[in-house]
mmCIF file of C-alpha atoms in Angstrom:
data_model
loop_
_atom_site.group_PDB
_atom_site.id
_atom_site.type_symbol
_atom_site.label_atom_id
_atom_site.label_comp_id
_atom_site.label_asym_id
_atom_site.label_seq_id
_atom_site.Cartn_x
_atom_site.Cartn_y
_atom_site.Cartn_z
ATOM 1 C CA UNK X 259 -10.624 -40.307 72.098
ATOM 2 C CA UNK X 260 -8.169 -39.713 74.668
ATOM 3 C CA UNK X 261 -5.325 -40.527 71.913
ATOM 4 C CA UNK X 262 -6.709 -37.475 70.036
ATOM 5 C CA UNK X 263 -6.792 -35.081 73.066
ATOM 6 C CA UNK X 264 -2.934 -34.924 73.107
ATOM 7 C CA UNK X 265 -1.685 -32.631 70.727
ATOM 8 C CA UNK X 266 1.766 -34.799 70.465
ATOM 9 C CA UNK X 267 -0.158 -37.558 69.493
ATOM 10 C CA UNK X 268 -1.608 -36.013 66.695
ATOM 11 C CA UNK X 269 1.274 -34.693 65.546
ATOM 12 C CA UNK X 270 2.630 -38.163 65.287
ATOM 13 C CA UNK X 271 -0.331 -39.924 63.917
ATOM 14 C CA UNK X 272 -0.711 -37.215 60.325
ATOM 15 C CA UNK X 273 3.232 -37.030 60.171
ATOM 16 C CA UNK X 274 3.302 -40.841 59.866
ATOM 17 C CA UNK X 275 0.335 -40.622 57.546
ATOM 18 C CA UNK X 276 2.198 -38.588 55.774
ATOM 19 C CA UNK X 277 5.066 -41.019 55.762
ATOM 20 C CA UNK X 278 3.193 -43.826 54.736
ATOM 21 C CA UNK X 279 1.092 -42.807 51.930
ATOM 22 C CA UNK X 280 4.271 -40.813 50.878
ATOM 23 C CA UNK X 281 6.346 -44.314 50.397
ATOM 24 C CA UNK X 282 2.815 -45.733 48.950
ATOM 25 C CA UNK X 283 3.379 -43.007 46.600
ATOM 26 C CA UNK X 284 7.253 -43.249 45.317
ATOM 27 C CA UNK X 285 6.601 -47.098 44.399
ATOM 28 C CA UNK X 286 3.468 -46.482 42.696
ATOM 29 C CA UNK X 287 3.758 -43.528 41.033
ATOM 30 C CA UNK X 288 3.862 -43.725 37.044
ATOM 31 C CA UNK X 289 5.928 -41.006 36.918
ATOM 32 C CA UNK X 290 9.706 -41.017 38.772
ATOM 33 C CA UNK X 291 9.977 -36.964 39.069
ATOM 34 C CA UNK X 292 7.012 -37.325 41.178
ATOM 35 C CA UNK X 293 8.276 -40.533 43.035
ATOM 36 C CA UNK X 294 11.321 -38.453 43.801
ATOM 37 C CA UNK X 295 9.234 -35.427 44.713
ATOM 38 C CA UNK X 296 7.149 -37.702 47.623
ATOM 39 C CA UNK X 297 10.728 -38.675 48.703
ATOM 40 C CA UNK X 298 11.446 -35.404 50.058
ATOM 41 C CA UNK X 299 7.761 -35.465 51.646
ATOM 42 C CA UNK X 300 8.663 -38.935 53.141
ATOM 43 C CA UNK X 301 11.703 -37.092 54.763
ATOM 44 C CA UNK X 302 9.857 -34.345 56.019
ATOM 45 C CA UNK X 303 7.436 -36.921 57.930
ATOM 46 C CA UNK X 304 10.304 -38.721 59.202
ATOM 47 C CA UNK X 305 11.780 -35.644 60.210
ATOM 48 C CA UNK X 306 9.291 -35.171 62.486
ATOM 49 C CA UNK X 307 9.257 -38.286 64.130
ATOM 50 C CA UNK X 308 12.443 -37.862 64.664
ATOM 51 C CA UNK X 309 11.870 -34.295 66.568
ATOM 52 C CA UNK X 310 8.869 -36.058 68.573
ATOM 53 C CA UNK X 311 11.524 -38.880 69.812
ATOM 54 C CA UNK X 312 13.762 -36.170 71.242
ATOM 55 C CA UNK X 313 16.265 -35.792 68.430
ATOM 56 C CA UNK X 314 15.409 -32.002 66.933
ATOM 57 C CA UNK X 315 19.373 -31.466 65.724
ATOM 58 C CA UNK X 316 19.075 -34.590 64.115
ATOM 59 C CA UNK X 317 15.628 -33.785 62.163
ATOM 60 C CA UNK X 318 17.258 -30.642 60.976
ATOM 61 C CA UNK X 319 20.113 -32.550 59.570
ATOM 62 C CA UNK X 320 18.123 -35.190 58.127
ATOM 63 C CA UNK X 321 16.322 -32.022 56.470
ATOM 64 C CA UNK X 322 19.473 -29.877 55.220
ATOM 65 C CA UNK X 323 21.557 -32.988 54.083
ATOM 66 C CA UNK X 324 18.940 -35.740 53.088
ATOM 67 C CA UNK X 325 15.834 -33.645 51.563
ATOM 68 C CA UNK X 326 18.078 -30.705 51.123
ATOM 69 C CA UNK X 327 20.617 -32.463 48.960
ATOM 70 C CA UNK X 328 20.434 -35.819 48.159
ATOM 71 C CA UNK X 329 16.697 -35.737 46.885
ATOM 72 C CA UNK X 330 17.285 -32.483 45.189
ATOM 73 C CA UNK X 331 19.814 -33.889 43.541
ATOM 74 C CA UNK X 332 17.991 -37.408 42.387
ATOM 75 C CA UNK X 333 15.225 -34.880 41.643
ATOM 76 C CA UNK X 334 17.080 -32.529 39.179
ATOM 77 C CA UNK X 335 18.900 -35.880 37.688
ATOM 78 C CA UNK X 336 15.283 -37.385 36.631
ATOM 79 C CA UNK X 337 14.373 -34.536 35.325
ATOM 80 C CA UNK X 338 17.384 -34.539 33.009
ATOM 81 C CA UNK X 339 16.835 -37.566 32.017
ATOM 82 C CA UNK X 340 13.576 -39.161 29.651
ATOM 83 C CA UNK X 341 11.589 -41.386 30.763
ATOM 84 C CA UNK X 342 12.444 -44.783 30.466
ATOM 85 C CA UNK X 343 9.893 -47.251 29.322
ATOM 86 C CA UNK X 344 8.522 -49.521 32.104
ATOM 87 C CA UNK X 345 9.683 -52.715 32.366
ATOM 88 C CA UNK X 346 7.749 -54.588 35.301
ATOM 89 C CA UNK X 347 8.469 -58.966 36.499
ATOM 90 C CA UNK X 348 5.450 -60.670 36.940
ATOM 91 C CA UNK X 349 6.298 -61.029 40.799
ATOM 92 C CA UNK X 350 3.173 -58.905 42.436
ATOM 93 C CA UNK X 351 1.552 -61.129 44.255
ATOM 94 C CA UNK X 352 4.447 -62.582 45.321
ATOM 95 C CA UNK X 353 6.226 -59.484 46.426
ATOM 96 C CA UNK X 354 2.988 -58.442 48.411
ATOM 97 C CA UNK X 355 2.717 -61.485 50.041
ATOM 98 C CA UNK X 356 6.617 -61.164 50.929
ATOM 99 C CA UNK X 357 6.543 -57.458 52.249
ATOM 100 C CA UNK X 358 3.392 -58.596 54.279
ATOM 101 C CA UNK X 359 4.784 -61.210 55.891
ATOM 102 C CA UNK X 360 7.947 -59.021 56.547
ATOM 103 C CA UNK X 361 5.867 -56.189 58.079
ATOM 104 C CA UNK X 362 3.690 -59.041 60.610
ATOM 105 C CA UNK X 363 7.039 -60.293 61.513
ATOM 106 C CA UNK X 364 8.912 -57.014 62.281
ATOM 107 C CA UNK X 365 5.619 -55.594 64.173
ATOM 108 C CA UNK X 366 5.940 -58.970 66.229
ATOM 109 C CA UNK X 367 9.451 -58.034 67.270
ATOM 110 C CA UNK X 368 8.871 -54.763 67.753
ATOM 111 C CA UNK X 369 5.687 -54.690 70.078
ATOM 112 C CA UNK X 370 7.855 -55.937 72.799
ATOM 113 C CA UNK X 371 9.005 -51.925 73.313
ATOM 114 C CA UNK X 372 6.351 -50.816 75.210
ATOM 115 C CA UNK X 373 8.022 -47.877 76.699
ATOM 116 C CA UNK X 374 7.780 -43.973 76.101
ATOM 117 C CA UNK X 375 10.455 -42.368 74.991
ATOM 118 C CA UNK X 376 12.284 -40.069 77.207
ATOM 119 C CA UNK X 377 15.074 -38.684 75.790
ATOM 120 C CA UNK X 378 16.177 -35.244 74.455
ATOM 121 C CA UNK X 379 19.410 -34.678 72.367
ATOM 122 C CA UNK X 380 20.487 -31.154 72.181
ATOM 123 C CA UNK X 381 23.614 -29.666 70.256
ATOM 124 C CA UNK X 382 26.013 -29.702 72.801
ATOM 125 C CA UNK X 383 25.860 -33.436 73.677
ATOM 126 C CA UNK X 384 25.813 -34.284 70.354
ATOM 127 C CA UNK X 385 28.620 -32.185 69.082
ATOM 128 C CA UNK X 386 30.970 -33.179 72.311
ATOM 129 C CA UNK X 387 30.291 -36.708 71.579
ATOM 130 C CA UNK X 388 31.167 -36.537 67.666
ATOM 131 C CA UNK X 389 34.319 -34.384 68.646
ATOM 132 C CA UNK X 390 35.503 -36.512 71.372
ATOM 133 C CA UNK X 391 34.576 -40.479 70.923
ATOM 134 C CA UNK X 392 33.698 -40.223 67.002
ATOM 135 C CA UNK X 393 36.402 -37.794 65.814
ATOM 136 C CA UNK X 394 37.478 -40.409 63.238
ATOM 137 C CA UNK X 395 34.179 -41.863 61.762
ATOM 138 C CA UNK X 396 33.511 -38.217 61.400
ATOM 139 C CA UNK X 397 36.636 -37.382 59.564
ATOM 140 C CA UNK X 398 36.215 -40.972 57.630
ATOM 141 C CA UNK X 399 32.603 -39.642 56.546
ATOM 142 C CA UNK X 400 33.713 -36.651 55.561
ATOM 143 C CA UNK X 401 36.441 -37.901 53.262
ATOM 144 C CA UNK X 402 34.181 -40.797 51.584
ATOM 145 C CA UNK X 403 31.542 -37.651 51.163
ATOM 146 C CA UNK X 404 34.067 -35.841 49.088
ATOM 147 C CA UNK X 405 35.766 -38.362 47.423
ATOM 148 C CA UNK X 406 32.139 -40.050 46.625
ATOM 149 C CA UNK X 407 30.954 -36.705 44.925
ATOM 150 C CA UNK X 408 33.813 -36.118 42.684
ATOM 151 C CA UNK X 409 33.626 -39.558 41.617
ATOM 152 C CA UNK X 410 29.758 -39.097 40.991
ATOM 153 C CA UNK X 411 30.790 -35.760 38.973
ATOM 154 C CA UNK X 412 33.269 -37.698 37.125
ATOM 155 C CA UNK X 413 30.919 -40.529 35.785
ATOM 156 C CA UNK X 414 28.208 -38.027 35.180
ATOM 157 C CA UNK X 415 30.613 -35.761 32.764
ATOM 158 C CA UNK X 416 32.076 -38.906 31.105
ATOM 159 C CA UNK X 417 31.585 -38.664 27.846
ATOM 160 C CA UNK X 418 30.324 -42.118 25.823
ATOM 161 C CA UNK Y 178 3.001 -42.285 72.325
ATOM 162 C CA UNK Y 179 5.060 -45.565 72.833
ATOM 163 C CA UNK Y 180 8.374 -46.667 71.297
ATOM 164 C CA UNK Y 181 5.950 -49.431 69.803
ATOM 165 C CA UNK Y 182 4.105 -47.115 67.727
ATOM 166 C CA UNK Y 183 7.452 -45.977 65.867
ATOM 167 C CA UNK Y 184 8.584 -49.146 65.232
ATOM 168 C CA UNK Y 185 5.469 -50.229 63.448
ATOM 169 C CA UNK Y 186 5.286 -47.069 61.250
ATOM 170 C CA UNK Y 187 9.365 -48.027 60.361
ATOM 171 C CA UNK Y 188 8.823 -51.508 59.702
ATOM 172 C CA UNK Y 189 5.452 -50.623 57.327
ATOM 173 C CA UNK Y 190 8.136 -48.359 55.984
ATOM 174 C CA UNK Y 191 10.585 -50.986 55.478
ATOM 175 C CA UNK Y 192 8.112 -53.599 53.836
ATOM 176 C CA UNK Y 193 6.974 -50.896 51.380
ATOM 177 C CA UNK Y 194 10.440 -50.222 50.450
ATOM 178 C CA UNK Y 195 11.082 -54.133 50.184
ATOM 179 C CA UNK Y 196 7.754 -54.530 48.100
ATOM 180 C CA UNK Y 197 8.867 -51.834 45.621
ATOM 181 C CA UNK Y 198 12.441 -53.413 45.391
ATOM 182 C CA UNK Y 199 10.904 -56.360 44.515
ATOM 183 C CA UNK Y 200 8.589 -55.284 41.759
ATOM 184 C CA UNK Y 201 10.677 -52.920 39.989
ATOM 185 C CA UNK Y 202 13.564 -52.699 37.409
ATOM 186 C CA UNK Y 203 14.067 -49.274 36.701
ATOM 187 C CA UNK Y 204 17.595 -48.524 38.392
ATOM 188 C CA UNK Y 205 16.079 -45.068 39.956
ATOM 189 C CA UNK Y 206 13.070 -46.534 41.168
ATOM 190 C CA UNK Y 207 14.855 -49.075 43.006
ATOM 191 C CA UNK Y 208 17.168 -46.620 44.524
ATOM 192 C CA UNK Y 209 14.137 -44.708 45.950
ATOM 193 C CA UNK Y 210 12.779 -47.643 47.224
ATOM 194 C CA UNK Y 211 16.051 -48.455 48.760
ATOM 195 C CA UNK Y 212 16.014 -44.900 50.096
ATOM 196 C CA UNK Y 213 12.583 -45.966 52.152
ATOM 197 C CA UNK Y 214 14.397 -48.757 53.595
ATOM 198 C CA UNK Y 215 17.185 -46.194 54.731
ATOM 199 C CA UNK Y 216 14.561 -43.696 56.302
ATOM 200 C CA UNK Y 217 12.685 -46.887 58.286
ATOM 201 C CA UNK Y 218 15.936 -48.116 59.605
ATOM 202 C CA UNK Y 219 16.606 -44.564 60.403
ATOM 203 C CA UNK Y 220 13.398 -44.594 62.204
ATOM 204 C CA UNK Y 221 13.910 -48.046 63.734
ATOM 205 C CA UNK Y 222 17.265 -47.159 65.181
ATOM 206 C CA UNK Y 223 16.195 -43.463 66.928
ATOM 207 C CA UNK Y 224 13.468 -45.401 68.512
ATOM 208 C CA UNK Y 225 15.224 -47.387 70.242
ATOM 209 C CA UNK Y 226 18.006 -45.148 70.712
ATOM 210 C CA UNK Y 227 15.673 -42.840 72.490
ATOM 211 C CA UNK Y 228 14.621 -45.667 75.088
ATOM 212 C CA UNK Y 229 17.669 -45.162 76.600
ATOM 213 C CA UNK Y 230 19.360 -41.964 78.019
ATOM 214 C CA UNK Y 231 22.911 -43.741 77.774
ATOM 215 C CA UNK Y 232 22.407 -44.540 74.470
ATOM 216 C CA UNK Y 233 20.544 -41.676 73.014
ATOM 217 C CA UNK Y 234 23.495 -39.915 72.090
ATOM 218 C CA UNK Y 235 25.520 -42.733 70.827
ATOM 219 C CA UNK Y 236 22.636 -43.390 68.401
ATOM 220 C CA UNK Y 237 22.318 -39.761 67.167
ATOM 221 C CA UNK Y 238 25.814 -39.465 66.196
ATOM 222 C CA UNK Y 239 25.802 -42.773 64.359
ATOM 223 C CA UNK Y 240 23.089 -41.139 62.607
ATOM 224 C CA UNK Y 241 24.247 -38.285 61.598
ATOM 225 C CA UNK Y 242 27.563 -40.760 59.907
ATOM 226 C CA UNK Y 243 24.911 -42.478 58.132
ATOM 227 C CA UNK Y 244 23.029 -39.720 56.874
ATOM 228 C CA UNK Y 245 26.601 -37.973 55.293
ATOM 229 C CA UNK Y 246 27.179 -41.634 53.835
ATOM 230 C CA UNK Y 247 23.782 -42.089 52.477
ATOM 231 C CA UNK Y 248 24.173 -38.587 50.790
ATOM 232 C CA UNK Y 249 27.104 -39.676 48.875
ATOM 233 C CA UNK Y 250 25.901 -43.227 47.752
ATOM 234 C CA UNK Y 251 22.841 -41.570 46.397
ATOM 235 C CA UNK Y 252 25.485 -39.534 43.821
ATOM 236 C CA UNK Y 253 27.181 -42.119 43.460
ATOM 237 C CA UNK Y 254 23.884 -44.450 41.766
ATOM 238 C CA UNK Y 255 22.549 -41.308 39.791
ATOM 239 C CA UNK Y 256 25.800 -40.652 38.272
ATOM 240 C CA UNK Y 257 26.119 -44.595 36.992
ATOM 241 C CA UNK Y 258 22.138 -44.188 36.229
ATOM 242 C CA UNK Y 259 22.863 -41.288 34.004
ATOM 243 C CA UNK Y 260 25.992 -42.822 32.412
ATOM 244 C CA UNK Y 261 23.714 -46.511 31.833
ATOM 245 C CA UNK Y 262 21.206 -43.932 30.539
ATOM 246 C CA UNK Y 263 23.335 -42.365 27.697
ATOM 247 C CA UNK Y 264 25.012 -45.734 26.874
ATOM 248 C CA UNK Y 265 22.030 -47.847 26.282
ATOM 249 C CA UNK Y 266 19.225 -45.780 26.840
ATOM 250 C CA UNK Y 267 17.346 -47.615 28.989
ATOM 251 C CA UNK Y 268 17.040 -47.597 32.667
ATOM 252 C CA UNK Y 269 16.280 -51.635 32.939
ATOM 253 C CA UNK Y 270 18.473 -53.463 35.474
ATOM 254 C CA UNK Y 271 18.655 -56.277 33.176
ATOM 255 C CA UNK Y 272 20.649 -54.452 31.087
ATOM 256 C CA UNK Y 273 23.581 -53.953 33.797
ATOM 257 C CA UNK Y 274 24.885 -57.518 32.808
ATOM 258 C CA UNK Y 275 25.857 -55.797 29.240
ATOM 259 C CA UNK Y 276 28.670 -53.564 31.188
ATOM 260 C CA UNK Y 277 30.662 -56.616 32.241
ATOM 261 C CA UNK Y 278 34.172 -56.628 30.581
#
């Protein structure tokens, strides 16, 4: 009850509802342009999460960049494209059993964190840091961002 | 709402994405899949990222790298999907092993 009184809480429990059923969603979904659709919704939950662990510059980037471009794009590609007939391995039960036993284990790890949060990013720290100590990785990113997109252009225009 | 609570949601995250890599062979589908590992790991490392004042930042801006990387790797895979598509027509993984020289 008392989990329900705060409003943060709330917030956290339908936006990783929304999460979950989203990724329930892009694997199970017979069609891919909807997969890709609850993609963006995934990243609009995890957005979020992100804001409610004290990183709001990074939800908005995860918004503009991820949702904003990257699903777009996969989104506009599978639309361009048929639909290819489903192929499927008869590995179900298998691959439940796996991702089950992968989830118990993880959540075993994991419970040891029993702290809040208490953190808050704003712009300034975060742009003084990536200017200062991660000038390079940032200049490296930006370079394999480029270099990836024309080479994505290029195999997408070659003609077969 | 504890760190705990995060991590669980990221790795049911990650064992969905994991589940749907297993059981699928169309190239796009297994790219979104992969693409719910990448937002539970996302997750996974903020969480823990945020435990920690000294460390908060550090994480954020290897974030925001990973997110510019992820970006590009995702054009990268839909351009090949869309040239596999117009050579063979099919979307099967299987059918990767044909483009060997």
């Amino acid at each position: 009850m008392s989990l329900l009184s705060d409003p943060l809480s709330v917030v956290f429990l339908l936006s990783s509802l929304m999460s979950v059923i989203a990724a329930v969603l892009i694997v199970h979904h017979k069609s891919i342009v909807y997969s890709a659709f609850f993609l963006s919704v995934l990243g609009v939950g995890n957005s979020i999460l992100f804001t409610l662990l004290g990183f709001p510059i990074i939800a908005l980037f995860h918004l503009s960049v991820y949702v904003g471009a990257a699903v777009t794009f996969i989104l506009f590609s599978v639309v361009m494209l048929k639909e290819a007939p489903v192929v499927e391995p008869p590995v179900k039960a298998l691959a439940v059993i796996a991702a089950g036993v992968l989830a118990l284990i993880m959540m075993k790890i994991f419970s040891v964190f029993s702290i809040e949060p208490s953190f808050f990013l704003n712009y300034r720290d975060l742009t003084a840091l990536l200017v200062t100590k991660y000038w390079f990785a940032l200049i490296v990113a930006a370079i394999a961002l480029v270099t990836t997109l024309i080479e994505a252009i290029t195999l997408a225009r070659r003609e077969v | 709402m504890e760190a705990s609570w995060y991590l669980f949601i990221s790795s049911i995250l990650f064992a969905i994405g994991i589940y749907g890599l297993l059981t699928r062979r169309n190239m796009i589908r297994m790219l979104l899949s992969a693409e719910i590992i990448f937002n539970a790991a996302l997750l996974a490392f903020l969480s823990l990222a945020s435990l920690d004042a000294g460390y908060g930042p550090v994480g954020g801006a290897i974030v925001v790298i990973a997110i510019s990387l992820s970006a590009a790797e995702v054009g990268v895979i839909v351009s090949i999907a869309i040239m596999m598509f117009r050579m063979r027509r099919a979307l099967d993984v299987y059918e990767l092993k044909k483009f060997r020289g």
